CSV table of C-alpha atoms and ligand atoms in Angstrom, one decimal:
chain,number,residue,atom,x,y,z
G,105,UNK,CA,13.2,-27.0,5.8
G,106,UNK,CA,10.9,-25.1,8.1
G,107,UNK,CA,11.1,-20.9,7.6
G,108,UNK,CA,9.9,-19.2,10.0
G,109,UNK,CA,8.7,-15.2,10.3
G,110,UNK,CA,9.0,-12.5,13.1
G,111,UNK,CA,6.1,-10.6,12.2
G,112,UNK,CA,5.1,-7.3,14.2
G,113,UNK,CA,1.9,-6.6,14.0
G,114,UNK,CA,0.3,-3.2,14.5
G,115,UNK,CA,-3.8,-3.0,14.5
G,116,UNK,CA,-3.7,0.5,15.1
G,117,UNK,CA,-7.0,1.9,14.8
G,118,UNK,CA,-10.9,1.3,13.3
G,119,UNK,CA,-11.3,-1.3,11.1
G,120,UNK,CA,-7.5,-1.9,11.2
G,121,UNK,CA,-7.8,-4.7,14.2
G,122,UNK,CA,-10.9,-6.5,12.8
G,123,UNK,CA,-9.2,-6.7,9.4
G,124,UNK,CA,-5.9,-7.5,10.4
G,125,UNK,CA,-7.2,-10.4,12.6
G,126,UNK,CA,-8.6,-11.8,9.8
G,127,UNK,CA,-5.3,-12.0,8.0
G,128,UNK,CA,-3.4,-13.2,10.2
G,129,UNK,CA,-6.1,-16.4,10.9
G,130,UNK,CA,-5.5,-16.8,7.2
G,131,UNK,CA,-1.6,-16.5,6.9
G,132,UNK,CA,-1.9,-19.2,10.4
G,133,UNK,CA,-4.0,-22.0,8.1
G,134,UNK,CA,-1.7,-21.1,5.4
G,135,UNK,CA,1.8,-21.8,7.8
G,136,UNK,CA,-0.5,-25.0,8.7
G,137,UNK,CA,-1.3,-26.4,5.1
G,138,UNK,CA,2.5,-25.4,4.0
G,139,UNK,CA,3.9,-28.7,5.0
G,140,UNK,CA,6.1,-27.6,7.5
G,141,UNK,CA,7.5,-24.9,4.6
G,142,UNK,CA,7.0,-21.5,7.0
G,143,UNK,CA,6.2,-20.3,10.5
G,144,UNK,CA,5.4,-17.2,11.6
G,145,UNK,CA,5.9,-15.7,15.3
G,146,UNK,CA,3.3,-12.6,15.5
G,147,UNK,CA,5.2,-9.8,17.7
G,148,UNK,CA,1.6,-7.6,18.6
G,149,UNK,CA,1.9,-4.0,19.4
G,150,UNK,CA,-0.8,-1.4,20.7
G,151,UNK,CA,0.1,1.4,19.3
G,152,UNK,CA,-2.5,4.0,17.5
G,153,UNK,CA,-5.1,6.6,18.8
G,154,UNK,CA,-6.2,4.4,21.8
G,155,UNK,CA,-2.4,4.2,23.0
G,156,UNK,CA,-2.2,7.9,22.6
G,157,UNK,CA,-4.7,8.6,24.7
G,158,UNK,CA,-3.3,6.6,27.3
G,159,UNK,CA,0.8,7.6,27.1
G,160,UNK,CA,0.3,10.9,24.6
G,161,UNK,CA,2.0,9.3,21.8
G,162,UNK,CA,1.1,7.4,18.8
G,163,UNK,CA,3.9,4.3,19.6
G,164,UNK,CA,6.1,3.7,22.1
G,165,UNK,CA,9.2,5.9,21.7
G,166,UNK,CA,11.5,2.5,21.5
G,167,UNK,CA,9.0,1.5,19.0
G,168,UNK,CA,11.8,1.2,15.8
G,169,UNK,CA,14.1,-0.6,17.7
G,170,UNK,CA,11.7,-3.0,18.6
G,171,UNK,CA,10.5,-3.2,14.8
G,172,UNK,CA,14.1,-3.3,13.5
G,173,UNK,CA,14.6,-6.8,14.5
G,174,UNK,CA,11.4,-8.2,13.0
G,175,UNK,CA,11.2,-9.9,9.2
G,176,UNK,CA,7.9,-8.0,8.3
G,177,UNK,CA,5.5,-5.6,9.4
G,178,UNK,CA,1.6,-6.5,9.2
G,179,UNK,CA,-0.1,-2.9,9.5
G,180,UNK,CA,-3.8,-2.1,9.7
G,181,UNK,CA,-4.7,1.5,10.2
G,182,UNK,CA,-4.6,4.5,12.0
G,183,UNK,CA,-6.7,7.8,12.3
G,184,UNK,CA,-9.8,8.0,15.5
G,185,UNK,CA,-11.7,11.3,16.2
G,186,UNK,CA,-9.3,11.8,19.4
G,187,UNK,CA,-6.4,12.4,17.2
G,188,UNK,CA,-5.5,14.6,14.5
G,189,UNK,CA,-4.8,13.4,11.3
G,190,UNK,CA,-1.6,14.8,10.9
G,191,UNK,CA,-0.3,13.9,14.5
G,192,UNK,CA,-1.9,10.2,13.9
G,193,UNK,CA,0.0,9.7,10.9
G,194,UNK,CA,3.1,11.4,11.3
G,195,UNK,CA,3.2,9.7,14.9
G,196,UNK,CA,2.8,6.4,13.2
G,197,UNK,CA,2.7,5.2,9.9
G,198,UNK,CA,5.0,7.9,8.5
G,199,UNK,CA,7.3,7.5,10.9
G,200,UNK,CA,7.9,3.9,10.6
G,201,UNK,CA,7.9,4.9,6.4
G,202,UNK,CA,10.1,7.7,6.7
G,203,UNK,CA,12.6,6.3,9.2
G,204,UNK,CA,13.1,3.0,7.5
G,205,UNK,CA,13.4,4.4,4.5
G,206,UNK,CA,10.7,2.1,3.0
G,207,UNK,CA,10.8,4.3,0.0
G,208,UNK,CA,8.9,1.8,-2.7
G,209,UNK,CA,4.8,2.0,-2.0
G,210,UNK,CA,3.8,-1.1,-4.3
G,211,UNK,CA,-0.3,-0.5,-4.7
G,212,UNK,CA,-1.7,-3.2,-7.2
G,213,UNK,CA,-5.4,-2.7,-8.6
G,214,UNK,CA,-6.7,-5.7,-9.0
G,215,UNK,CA,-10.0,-6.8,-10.8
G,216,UNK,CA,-11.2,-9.8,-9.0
G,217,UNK,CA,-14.0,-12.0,-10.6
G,218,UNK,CA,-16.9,-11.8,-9.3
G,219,UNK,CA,-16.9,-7.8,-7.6
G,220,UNK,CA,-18.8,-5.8,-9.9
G,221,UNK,CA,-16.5,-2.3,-11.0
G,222,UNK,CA,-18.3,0.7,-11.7
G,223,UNK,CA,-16.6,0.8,-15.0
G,224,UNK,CA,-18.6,-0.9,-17.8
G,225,UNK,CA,-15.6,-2.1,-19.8
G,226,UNK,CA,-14.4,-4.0,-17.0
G,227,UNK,CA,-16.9,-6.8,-18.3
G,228,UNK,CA,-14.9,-6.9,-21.7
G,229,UNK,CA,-11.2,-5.8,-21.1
G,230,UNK,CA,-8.7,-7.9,-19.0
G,231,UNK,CA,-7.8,-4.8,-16.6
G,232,UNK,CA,-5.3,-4.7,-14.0
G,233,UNK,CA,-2.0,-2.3,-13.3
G,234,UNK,CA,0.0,-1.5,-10.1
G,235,UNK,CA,0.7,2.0,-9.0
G,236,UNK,CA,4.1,2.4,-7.5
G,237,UNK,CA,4.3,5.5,-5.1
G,238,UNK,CA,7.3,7.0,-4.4
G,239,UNK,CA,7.0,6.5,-0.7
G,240,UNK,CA,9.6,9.0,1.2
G,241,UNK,CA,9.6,12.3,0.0
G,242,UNK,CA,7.7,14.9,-2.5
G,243,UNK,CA,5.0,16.1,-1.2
G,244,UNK,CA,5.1,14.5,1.9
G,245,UNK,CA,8.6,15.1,3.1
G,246,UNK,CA,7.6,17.0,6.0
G,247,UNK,CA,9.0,20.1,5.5
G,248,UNK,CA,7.7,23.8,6.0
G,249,UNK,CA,6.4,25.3,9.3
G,250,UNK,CA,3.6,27.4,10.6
G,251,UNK,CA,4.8,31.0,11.8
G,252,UNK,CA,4.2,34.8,12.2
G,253,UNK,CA,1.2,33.7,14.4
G,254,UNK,CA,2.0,36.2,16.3
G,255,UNK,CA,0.8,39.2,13.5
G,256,UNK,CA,-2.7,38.3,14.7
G,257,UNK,CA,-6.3,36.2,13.8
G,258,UNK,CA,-5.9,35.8,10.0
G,259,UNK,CA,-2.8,36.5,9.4
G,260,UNK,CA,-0.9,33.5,10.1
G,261,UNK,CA,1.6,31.5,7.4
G,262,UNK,CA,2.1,27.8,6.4
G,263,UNK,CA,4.6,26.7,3.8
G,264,UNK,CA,4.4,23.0,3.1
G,265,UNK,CA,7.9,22.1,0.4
G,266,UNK,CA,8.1,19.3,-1.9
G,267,UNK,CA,11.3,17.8,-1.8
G,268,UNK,CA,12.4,16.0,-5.1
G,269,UNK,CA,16.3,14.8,-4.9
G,270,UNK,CA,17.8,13.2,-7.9
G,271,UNK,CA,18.4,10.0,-6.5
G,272,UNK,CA,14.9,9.7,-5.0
G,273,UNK,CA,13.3,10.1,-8.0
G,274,UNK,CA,15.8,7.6,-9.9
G,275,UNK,CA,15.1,4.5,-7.7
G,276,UNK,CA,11.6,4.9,-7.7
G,277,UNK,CA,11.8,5.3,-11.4
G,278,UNK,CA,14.2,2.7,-12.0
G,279,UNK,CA,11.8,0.5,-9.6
G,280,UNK,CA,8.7,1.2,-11.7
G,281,UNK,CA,10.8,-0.1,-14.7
G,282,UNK,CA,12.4,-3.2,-13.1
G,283,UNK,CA,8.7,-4.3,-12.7
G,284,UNK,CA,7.2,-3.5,-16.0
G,285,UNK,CA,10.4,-5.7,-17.3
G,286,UNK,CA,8.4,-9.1,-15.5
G,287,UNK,CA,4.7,-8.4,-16.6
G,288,UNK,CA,3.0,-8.8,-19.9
G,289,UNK,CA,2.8,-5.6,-21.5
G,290,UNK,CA,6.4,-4.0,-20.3
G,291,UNK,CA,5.2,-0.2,-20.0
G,292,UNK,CA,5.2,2.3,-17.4
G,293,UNK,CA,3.4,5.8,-17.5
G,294,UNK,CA,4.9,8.5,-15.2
G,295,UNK,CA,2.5,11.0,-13.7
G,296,UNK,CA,3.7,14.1,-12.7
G,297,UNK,CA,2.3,18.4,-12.9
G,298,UNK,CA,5.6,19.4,-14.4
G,299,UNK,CA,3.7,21.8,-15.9
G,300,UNK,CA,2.7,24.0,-13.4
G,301,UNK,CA,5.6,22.4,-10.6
G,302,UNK,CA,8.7,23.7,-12.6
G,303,UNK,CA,11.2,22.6,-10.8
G,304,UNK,CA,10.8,19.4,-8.4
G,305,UNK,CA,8.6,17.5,-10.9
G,306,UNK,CA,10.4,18.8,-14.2
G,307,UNK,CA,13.5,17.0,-13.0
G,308,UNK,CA,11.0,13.8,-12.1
G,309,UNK,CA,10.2,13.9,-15.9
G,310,UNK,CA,14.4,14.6,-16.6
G,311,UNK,CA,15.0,11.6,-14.6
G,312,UNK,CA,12.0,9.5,-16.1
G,313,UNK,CA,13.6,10.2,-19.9
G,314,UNK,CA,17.3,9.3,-18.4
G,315,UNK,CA,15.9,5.9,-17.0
G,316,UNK,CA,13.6,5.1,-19.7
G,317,UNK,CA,17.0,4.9,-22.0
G,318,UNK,CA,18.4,1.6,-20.3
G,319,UNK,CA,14.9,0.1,-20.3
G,320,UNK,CA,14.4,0.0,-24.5
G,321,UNK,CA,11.9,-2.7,-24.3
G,322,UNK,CA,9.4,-1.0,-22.1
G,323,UNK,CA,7.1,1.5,-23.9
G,324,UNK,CA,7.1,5.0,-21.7
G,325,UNK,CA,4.7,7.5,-21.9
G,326,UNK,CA,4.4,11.1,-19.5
G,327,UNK,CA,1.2,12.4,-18.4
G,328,UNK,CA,-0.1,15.2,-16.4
G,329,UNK,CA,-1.9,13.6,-13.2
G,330,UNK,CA,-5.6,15.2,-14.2
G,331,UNK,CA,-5.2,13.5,-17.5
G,332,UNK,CA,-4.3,10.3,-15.7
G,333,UNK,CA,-7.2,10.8,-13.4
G,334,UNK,CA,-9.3,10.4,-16.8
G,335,UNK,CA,-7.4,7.8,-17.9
G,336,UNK,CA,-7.5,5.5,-15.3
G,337,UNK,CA,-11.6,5.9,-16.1
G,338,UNK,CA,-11.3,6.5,-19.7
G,339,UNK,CA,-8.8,3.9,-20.9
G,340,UNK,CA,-7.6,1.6,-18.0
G,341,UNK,CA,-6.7,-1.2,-20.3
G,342,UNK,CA,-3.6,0.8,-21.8
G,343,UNK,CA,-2.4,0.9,-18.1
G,344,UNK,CA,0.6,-1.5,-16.9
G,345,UNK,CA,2.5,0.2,-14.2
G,346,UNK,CA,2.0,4.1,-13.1
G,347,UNK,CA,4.4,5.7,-11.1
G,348,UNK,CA,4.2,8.5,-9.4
G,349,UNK,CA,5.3,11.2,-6.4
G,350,UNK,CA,3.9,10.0,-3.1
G,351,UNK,CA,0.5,12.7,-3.1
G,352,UNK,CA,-0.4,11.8,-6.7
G,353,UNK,CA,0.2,8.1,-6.0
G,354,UNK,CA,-2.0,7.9,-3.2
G,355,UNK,CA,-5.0,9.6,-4.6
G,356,UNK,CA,-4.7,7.4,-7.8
G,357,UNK,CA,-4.3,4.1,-5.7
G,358,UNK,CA,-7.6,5.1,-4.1
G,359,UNK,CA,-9.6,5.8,-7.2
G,360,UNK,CA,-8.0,2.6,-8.6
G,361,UNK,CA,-8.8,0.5,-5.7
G,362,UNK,CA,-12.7,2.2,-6.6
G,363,UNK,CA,-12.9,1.5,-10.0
G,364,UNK,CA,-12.0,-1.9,-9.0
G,365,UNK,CA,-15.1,-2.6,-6.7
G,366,UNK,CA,-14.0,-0.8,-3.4
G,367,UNK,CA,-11.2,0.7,-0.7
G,368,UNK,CA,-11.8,-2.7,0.6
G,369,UNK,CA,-10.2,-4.7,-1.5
G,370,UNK,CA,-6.6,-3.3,-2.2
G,371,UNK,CA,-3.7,-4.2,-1.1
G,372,UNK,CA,-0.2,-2.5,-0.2
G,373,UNK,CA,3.4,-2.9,0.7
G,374,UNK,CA,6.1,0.0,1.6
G,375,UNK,CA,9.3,-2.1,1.2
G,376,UNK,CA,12.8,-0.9,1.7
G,377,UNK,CA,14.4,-2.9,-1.6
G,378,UNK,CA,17.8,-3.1,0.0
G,379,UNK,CA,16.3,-4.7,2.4
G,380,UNK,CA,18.1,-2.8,5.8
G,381,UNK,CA,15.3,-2.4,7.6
G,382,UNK,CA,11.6,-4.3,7.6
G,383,UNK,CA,9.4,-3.6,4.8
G,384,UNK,CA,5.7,-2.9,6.1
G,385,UNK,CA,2.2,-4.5,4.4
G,386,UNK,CA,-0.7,-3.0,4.6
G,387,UNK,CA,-4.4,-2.5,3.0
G,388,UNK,CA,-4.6,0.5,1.4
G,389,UNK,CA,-8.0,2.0,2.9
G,390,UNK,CA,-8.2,3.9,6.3
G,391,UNK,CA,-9.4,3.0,9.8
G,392,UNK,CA,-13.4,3.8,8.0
G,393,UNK,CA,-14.7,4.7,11.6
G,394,UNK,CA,-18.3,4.6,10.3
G,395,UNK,CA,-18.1,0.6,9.8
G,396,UNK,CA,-15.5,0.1,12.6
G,397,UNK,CA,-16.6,-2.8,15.2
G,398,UNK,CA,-19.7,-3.9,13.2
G,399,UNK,CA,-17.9,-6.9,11.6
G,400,UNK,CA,-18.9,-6.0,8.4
G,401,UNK,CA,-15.5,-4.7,7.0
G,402,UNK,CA,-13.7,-6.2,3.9
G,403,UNK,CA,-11.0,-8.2,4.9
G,404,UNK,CA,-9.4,-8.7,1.6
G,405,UNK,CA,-7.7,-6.0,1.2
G,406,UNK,CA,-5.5,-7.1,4.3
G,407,UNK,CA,-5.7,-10.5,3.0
G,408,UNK,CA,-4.1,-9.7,0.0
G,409,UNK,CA,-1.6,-7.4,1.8
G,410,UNK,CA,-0.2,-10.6,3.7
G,411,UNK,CA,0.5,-12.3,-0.1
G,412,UNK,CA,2.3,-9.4,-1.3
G,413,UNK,CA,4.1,-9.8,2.4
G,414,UNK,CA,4.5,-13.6,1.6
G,415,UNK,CA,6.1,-12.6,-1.7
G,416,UNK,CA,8.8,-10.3,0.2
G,417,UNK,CA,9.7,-13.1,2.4
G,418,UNK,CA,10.6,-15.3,-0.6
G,419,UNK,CA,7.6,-17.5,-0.4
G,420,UNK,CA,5.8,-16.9,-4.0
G,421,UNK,CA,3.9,-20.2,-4.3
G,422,UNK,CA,2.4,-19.4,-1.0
G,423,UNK,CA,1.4,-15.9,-2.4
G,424,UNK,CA,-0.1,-17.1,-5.6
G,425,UNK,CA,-1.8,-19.9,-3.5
G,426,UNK,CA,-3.6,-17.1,-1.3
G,427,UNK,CA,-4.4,-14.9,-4.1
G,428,UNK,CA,-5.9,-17.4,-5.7
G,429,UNK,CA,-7.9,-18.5,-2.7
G,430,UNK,CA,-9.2,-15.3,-2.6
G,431,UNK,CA,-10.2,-15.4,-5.9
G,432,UNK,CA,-12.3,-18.8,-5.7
G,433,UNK,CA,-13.8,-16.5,-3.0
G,434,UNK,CA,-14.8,-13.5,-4.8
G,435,UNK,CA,-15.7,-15.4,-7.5
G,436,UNK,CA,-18.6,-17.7,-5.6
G,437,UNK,CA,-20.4,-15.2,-4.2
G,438,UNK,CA,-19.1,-14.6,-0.7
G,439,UNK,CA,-18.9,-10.6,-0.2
G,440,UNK,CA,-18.8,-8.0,2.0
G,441,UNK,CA,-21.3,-5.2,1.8
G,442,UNK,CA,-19.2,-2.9,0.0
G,443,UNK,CA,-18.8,-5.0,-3.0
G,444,UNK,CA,-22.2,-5.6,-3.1
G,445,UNK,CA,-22.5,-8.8,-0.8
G,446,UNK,CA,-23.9,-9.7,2.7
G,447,UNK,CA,-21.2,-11.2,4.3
G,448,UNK,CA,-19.6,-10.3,7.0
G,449,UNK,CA,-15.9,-10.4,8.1
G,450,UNK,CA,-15.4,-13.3,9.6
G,451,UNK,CA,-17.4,-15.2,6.8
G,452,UNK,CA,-15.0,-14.1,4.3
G,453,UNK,CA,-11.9,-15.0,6.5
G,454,UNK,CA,-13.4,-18.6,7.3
G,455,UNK,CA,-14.0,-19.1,2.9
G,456,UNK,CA,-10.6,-17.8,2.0
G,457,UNK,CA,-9.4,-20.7,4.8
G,458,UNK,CA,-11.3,-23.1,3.2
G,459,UNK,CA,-10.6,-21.9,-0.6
G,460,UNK,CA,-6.7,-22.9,0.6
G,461,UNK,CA,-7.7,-26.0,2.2
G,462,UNK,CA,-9.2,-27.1,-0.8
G,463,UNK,CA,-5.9,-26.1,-3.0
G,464,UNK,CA,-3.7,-27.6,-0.1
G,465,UNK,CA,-6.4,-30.8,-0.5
G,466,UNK,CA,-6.0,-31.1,-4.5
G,467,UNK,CA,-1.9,-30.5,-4.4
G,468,UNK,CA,-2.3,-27.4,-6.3
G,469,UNK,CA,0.5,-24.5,-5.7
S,15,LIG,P1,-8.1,7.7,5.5
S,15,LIG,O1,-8.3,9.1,5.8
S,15,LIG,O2,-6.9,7.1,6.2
S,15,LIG,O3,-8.1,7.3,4.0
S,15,LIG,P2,-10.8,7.1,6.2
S,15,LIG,O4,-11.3,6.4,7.4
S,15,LIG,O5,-11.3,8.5,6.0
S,15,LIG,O6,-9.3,6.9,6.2
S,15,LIG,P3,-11.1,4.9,4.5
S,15,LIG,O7,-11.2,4.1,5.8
S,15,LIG,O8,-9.9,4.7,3.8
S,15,LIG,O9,-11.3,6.4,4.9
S,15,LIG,O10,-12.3,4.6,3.6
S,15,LIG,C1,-13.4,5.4,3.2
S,15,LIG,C2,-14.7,4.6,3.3
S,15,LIG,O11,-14.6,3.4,2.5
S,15,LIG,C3,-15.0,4.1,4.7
S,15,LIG,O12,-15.6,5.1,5.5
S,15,LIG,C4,-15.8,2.9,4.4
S,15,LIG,O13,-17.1,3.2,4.3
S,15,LIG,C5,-15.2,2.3,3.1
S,15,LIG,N1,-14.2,1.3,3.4
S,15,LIG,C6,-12.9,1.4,3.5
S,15,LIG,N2,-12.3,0.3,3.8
S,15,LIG,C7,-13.3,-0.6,3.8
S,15,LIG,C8,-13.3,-2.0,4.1
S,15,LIG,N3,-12.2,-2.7,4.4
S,15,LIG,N4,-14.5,-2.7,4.1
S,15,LIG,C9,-15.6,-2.0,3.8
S,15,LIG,N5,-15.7,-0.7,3.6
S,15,LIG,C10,-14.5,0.0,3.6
């Protein structure tokens, strides 16, 4: 029986549209090869710092409703020079996060054979964890203001709140554990400051103990986020699944993603579990204006976004087939520059095609 996917895709900005091209040519030769086992309809829209400058706002303001009705969202990046950050991402990604509540941020670091890490013991340990970011409100809730501008240069005030509720923290938590129950060590490390954050994070850690009682065959352990930031360089083999409030998340994603060869290569989803609204995939790195348009960027990270997207819509063999595609590609040789290689983008699109011909060819998956 043919599947078959509404996607919306959303380029937005830099390297976003050269990398997301690339994964959708691969998830189109993958709908192909299936055997008439999926389709997908790709919904495009133009939104990001180029459609701000043009309507003076990041997506159109009927944007949601035209996402609601979609199965998935394929996202690339946003953030250009003629934007601020904050207006860029609040205008954009965070509002598509924030309003459909897609409050899981599933960031896996993957080793790949072949992509060299900067850590030395990834040539003798079997590394490989996936940070879950509590994707909808901490430290990002968006809440504070800028006043009393009016007392004069210098003077001025921000407050910027973290907001921890009970139940936010629980079904992250609970998340994090649900996961460690399916992979082969069945741990998960917490990260918090509760140390020095007294109140929000304390009851992340009251929470964390509370959860970790239904879960008695995972292993827990609490850690304070600069000792994780060692860890993760120190002793990344006794890592399994980290979670953590949506700021400490996303700076250990990144230096995961780095210790595994590059930005380039990892791979995201924000899903909304209960599934009422469309869950959104997308690589982890940024719009990287300094590589943008040079067809040099690593596509793999989107790639490997659109398995993790395959695995959402209830196609796993299609997702480990693609993985593994990627890793026959890694593994012979064909890289981008970050990782060390002289390929370019569209070379490392066309090899991951050809790595899933080849499977589709021998029957495997
Ligand atoms: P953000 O602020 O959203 O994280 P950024 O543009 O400042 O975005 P990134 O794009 O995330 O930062 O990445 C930082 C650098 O890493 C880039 O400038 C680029 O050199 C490199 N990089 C990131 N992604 C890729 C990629 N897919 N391929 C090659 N290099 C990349």
């Amino acid at each position: 029986m043919e599947q078959s996917f509404r996607i919306a895709v959303i380029p937005g900005d830099g390297i976003g549209g050269e990398v997301i091209a690339a994964g959708q040519q691969v998830l189109e030769a993958l709908a192909r090869g299936s055997g008439g086992t999926c389709r997908f309809e790709w919904i495009e829209y133009p939104w990001g710092s180029a459609y701000y400058a043009g309507h003076g706002v990041m997506m159109d303001p009927k944007g949601l409703e035209l996402l609601q009705d979609t199965d998935a969202i394929y996202f690339g990046a946003v953030g250009w020079e003629n934007v601020p950050d904050h207006t860029s991402l609040w205008g954009l990604r965070l509002n598509i996060t924030q309003n459909f509540d897609q409050w899981a941020n599933i960031r896996p670091v993957k080793f790949l054979p072949g992509i060299q890490s900067p850590l030395r013991r990834a040539d003798t340990a079997d590394l490989g964890w996936i940070v879950v970011r509590e994707n909808s409100e901490g430290e990002y809730a968006g809440l504070g203001g800028r006043n009393l501008a009016g007392r004069g240069p210098g003077n001025e005030v921000a407050v910027q709140t973290a907001l921890f509720t009970e139940a936010g923290c629980e079904r992250i938590i609970r998340f994090a554990f649900d996961l460690a129950l399916d992979r082969t060590v069945p741990k998960v490390s917490s990260v918090t400051k509760s140390n020095a954050q007294q109140y929000g994070m304390v009851l992340w850690d009251e929470v964390f103990r509370r959860v970790a009682a239904d879960y008695p065959g995972v292993e827990t352990e609490s850690i304070l986020v600069d000792a994780m930031s060692a860890k993760f360089v120190l002793q990344p083999e006794s890592l399994s699944v980290v979670v953590a409030s949506n700021l400490f998340a996303d700076i250990l994603s990144d230096l995961g993603s780095a210790l595994a060869g590059s930005l380039g290569l990892a791979a995201s989803a924000n899903l909304n579990p209960e599934r009422r609204f469309p869950s959104m995939f997308e690589p982890v790195h940024g719009s990287a204006p300094d590589i943008a348009g040079r067809g040099i960027s690593n596509p793999v990270g989107a790639i490997a976004s659109g398995a993790l997207m395959l695995d959402h819509l209830g196609l796993p063999g299609e997702a480990r087939r693609l993985e593994q595609a990627i890793e026959a590609v890694t593994a012979s040789g064909i890289r981008t520059r970050d990782v060390g290689g002289s390929a370019g983008t569209a070379e490392v699109t066309e090899a991951v095609i050809a790595a899933l011909r080849a499977t589709a060819a021998g029957g495997a998956g």
